Amino acid sequence: MDKVTRLASENQVVIFSKSSCCLCYAVKILFQELKANPEVHEIDQEPEGREMEKALLRLGCPAPVPAVFIGGKLVGSTNEVMSLHLSGQLAQLLKTPQPIS
């Protein structure tokens, strides 16, 4: 869990993903279109990927991937990100500098 927490706090926007996941791809494209420049970690290509996946679930992510962090805080997975986007709150979150914990 320490590795996930550390990686999540190293950049303003961090996405934990799997390279073969279509929902992960959609979330990554959304953040790119919003010019958020996310740091993406493909956990299926990490030696500790299984442990990272379990850590994301323990941190409260409803699905292990995609897991989105803004300012070091867990935003959630696809449903939470899309809900924020459709309500206009995601763009606002990205405009407001978030403290990285």
JSON list of C-alpha atoms in Angstrom, two decimals:
[
{"chain": "A", "resi": 1, "resn": "MET", "atom": "CA", "xyz": [0.00, 0.00, 0.00]},
{"chain": "A", "resi": 2, "resn": "ASP", "atom": "CA", "xyz": [2.95, 2.32, 0.66]},
{"chain": "A", "resi": 3, "resn": "LYS", "atom": "CA", "xyz": [4.01, 2.17, -2.99]},
{"chain": "A", "resi": 4, "resn": "VAL", "atom": "CA", "xyz": [0.53, 3.08, -4.25]},
{"chain": "A", "resi": 5, "resn": "THR", "atom": "CA", "xyz": [0.23, 5.95, -1.76]},
{"chain": "A", "resi": 6, "resn": "ARG", "atom": "CA", "xyz": [3.67, 7.25, -2.70]},
{"chain": "A", "resi": 7, "resn": "LEU", "atom": "CA", "xyz": [3.02, 7.05, -6.45]},
{"chain": "A", "resi": 8, "resn": "ALA", "atom": "CA", "xyz": [-0.41, 8.67, -6.04]},
{"chain": "A", "resi": 9, "resn": "SER", "atom": "CA", "xyz": [1.17, 11.69, -4.37]},
{"chain": "A", "resi": 10, "resn": "GLU", "atom": "CA", "xyz": [4.00, 12.23, -6.87]},
{"chain": "A", "resi": 11, "resn": "ASN", "atom": "CA", "xyz": [1.91, 14.07, -9.47]},
{"chain": "A", "resi": 12, "resn": "GLN", "atom": "CA", "xyz": [-1.21, 16.26, -9.51]},
{"chain": "A", "resi": 13, "resn": "VAL", "atom": "CA", "xyz": [-3.19, 13.63, -11.47]},
{"chain": "A", "resi": 14, "resn": "VAL", "atom": "CA", "xyz": [-2.33, 9.94, -11.21]},
{"chain": "A", "resi": 15, "resn": "ILE", "atom": "CA", "xyz": [-4.15, 7.06, -12.88]},
{"chain": "A", "resi": 16, "resn": "PHE", "atom": "CA", "xyz": [-3.58, 3.42, -12.05]},
{"chain": "A", "resi": 17, "resn": "SER", "atom": "CA", "xyz": [-4.55, 1.40, -15.10]},
{"chain": "A", "resi": 18, "resn": "LYS", "atom": "CA", "xyz": [-4.19, -1.87, -16.97]},
{"chain": "A", "resi": 19, "resn": "SER", "atom": "CA", "xyz": [-3.00, -1.74, -20.56]},
{"chain": "A", "resi": 20, "resn": "SER", "atom": "CA", "xyz": [-5.79, -4.06, -21.78]},
{"chain": "A", "resi": 21, "resn": "CYS", "atom": "CA", "xyz": [-8.67, -2.27, -20.01]},
{"chain": "A", "resi": 22, "resn": "CYS", "atom": "CA", "xyz": [-11.07, -0.33, -22.26]},
{"chain": "A", "resi": 23, "resn": "LEU", "atom": "CA", "xyz": [-12.50, 1.72, -19.36]},
{"chain": "A", "resi": 24, "resn": "CYS", "atom": "CA", "xyz": [-8.97, 2.68, -18.35]},
{"chain": "A", "resi": 25, "resn": "TYR", "atom": "CA", "xyz": [-8.33, 3.82, -21.91]},
{"chain": "A", "resi": 26, "resn": "ALA", "atom": "CA", "xyz": [-11.47, 6.00, -21.88]},
{"chain": "A", "resi": 27, "resn": "VAL", "atom": "CA", "xyz": [-10.48, 7.63, -18.57]},
{"chain": "A", "resi": 28, "resn": "LYS", "atom": "CA", "xyz": [-6.92, 8.28, -19.79]},
{"chain": "A", "resi": 29, "resn": "ILE", "atom": "CA", "xyz": [-8.24, 9.90, -22.99]},
{"chain": "A", "resi": 30, "resn": "LEU", "atom": "CA", "xyz": [-10.65, 12.06, -20.98]},
{"chain": "A", "resi": 31, "resn": "PHE", "atom": "CA", "xyz": [-7.83, 13.44, -18.82]},
{"chain": "A", "resi": 32, "resn": "GLN", "atom": "CA", "xyz": [-5.65, 14.01, -21.87]},
{"chain": "A", "resi": 33, "resn": "GLU", "atom": "CA", "xyz": [-8.46, 15.95, -23.57]},
{"chain": "A", "resi": 34, "resn": "LEU", "atom": "CA", "xyz": [-8.85, 18.02, -20.41]},
{"chain": "A", "resi": 35, "resn": "LYS", "atom": "CA", "xyz": [-5.09, 18.78, -20.67]},
{"chain": "A", "resi": 36, "resn": "ALA", "atom": "CA", "xyz": [-4.51, 17.29, -17.22]},
{"chain": "A", "resi": 37, "resn": "ASN", "atom": "CA", "xyz": [-1.28, 15.49, -18.17]},
{"chain": "A", "resi": 38, "resn": "PRO", "atom": "CA", "xyz": [-1.86, 12.48, -15.90]},
{"chain": "A", "resi": 39, "resn": "GLU", "atom": "CA", "xyz": [0.89, 10.22, -14.64]},
{"chain": "A", "resi": 40, "resn": "VAL", "atom": "CA", "xyz": [-0.24, 6.73, -15.67]},
{"chain": "A", "resi": 41, "resn": "HIS", "atom": "CA", "xyz": [0.90, 3.53, -13.96]},
{"chain": "A", "resi": 42, "resn": "GLU", "atom": "CA", "xyz": [0.03, 0.34, -15.86]},
{"chain": "A", "resi": 43, "resn": "ILE", "atom": "CA", "xyz": [-0.15, -2.12, -12.99]},
{"chain": "A", "resi": 44, "resn": "ASP", "atom": "CA", "xyz": [-0.28, -5.14, -15.30]},
{"chain": "A", "resi": 45, "resn": "GLN", "atom": "CA", "xyz": [3.26, -4.21, -16.35]},
{"chain": "A", "resi": 46, "resn": "GLU", "atom": "CA", "xyz": [4.55, -3.72, -12.79]},
{"chain": "A", "resi": 47, "resn": "PRO", "atom": "CA", "xyz": [6.33, -6.57, -10.96]},
{"chain": "A", "resi": 48, "resn": "GLU", "atom": "CA", "xyz": [4.25, -5.73, -7.86]},
{"chain": "A", "resi": 49, "resn": "GLY", "atom": "CA", "xyz": [1.03, -5.29, -9.84]},
{"chain": "A", "resi": 50, "resn": "ARG", "atom": "CA", "xyz": [-1.10, -7.77, -7.87]},
{"chain": "A", "resi": 51, "resn": "GLU", "atom": "CA", "xyz": [-0.13, -6.16, -4.57]},
{"chain": "A", "resi": 52, "resn": "MET", "atom": "CA", "xyz": [-0.85, -2.71, -6.02]},
{"chain": "A", "resi": 53, "resn": "GLU", "atom": "CA", "xyz": [-4.29, -3.89, -7.16]},
{"chain": "A", "resi": 54, "resn": "LYS", "atom": "CA", "xyz": [-5.09, -5.17, -3.65]},
{"chain": "A", "resi": 55, "resn": "ALA", "atom": "CA", "xyz": [-3.81, -1.91, -2.13]},
{"chain": "A", "resi": 56, "resn": "LEU", "atom": "CA", "xyz": [-6.12, 0.15, -4.37]},
{"chain": "A", "resi": 57, "resn": "LEU", "atom": "CA", "xyz": [-9.11, -1.88, -3.16]},
{"chain": "A", "resi": 58, "resn": "ARG", "atom": "CA", "xyz": [-8.02, -1.43, 0.47]},
{"chain": "A", "resi": 59, "resn": "LEU", "atom": "CA", "xyz": [-7.78, 2.34, -0.10]},
{"chain": "A", "resi": 60, "resn": "GLY", "atom": "CA", "xyz": [-11.46, 2.31, -1.03]},
{"chain": "A", "resi": 61, "resn": "CYS", "atom": "CA", "xyz": [-11.46, 2.27, -4.80]},
{"chain": "A", "resi": 62, "resn": "PRO", "atom": "CA", "xyz": [-14.65, 0.51, -5.94]},
{"chain": "A", "resi": 63, "resn": "ALA", "atom": "CA", "xyz": [-12.72, -1.22, -8.76]},
{"chain": "A", "resi": 64, "resn": "PRO", "atom": "CA", "xyz": [-8.97, -1.69, -8.83]},
{"chain": "A", "resi": 65, "resn": "VAL", "atom": "CA", "xyz": [-8.63, 0.01, -12.24]},
{"chain": "A", "resi": 66, "resn": "PRO", "atom": "CA", "xyz": [-8.91, 2.65, -13.35]},
{"chain": "A", "resi": 67, "resn": "ALA", "atom": "CA", "xyz": [-8.12, 4.33, -10.05]},
{"chain": "A", "resi": 68, "resn": "VAL", "atom": "CA", "xyz": [-7.80, 8.11, -10.27]},
{"chain": "A", "resi": 69, "resn": "PHE", "atom": "CA", "xyz": [-6.06, 10.33, -7.73]},
{"chain": "A", "resi": 70, "resn": "ILE", "atom": "CA", "xyz": [-6.07, 14.13, -7.84]},
{"chain": "A", "resi": 71, "resn": "GLY", "atom": "CA", "xyz": [-3.80, 15.97, -5.46]},
{"chain": "A", "resi": 72, "resn": "GLY", "atom": "CA", "xyz": [-2.89, 12.68, -3.80]},
{"chain": "A", "resi": 73, "resn": "LYS", "atom": "CA", "xyz": [-6.53, 11.94, -2.92]},
{"chain": "A", "resi": 74, "resn": "LEU", "atom": "CA", "xyz": [-8.56, 9.08, -4.33]},
{"chain": "A", "resi": 75, "resn": "VAL", "atom": "CA", "xyz": [-11.30, 10.35, -6.65]},
{"chain": "A", "resi": 76, "resn": "GLY", "atom": "CA", "xyz": [-12.49, 6.89, -7.60]},
{"chain": "A", "resi": 77, "resn": "SER", "atom": "CA", "xyz": [-12.94, 4.72, -10.65]},
{"chain": "A", "resi": 78, "resn": "THR", "atom": "CA", "xyz": [-14.79, 5.19, -13.94]},
{"chain": "A", "resi": 79, "resn": "ASN", "atom": "CA", "xyz": [-18.25, 5.90, -12.47]},
{"chain": "A", "resi": 80, "resn": "GLU", "atom": "CA", "xyz": [-17.01, 8.56, -10.07]},
{"chain": "A", "resi": 81, "resn": "VAL", "atom": "CA", "xyz": [-14.80, 10.24, -12.68]},
{"chain": "A", "resi": 82, "resn": "MET", "atom": "CA", "xyz": [-17.55, 10.31, -15.33]},
{"chain": "A", "resi": 83, "resn": "SER", "atom": "CA", "xyz": [-20.11, 11.64, -12.83]},
{"chain": "A", "resi": 84, "resn": "LEU", "atom": "CA", "xyz": [-17.74, 14.45, -11.88]},
{"chain": "A", "resi": 85, "resn": "HIS", "atom": "CA", "xyz": [-17.06, 15.18, -15.55]},
{"chain": "A", "resi": 86, "resn": "LEU", "atom": "CA", "xyz": [-20.73, 15.29, -16.55]},
{"chain": "A", "resi": 87, "resn": "SER", "atom": "CA", "xyz": [-21.56, 17.63, -13.65]},
{"chain": "A", "resi": 88, "resn": "GLY", "atom": "CA", "xyz": [-18.66, 19.96, -14.52]},
{"chain": "A", "resi": 89, "resn": "GLN", "atom": "CA", "xyz": [-16.92, 19.28, -11.22]},
{"chain": "A", "resi": 90, "resn": "LEU", "atom": "CA", "xyz": [-13.97, 17.41, -12.72]},
{"chain": "A", "resi": 91, "resn": "ALA", "atom": "CA", "xyz": [-12.82, 20.39, -14.79]},
{"chain": "A", "resi": 92, "resn": "GLN", "atom": "CA", "xyz": [-13.15, 22.57, -11.69]},
{"chain": "A", "resi": 93, "resn": "LEU", "atom": "CA", "xyz": [-11.13, 20.11, -9.61]},
{"chain": "A", "resi": 94, "resn": "LEU", "atom": "CA", "xyz": [-8.39, 20.18, -12.24]},
{"chain": "A", "resi": 95, "resn": "LYS", "atom": "CA", "xyz": [-8.35, 23.99, -12.38]},
{"chain": "A", "resi": 96, "resn": "THR", "atom": "CA", "xyz": [-8.02, 24.37, -8.63]},
{"chain": "A", "resi": 97, "resn": "PRO", "atom": "CA", "xyz": [-4.56, 23.40, -7.41]},
{"chain": "A", "resi": 98, "resn": "GLN", "atom": "CA", "xyz": [-4.94, 20.48, -5.04]},
{"chain": "A", "resi": 99, "resn": "PRO", "atom": "CA", "xyz": [-2.45, 19.95, -2.23]},
{"chain": "A", "resi": 100, "resn": "ILE", "atom": "CA", "xyz": [-0.47, 16.78, -2.82]},
{"chain": "A", "resi": 101, "resn": "SER", "atom": "CA", "xyz": [-0.41, 14.93, 0.47]}
]
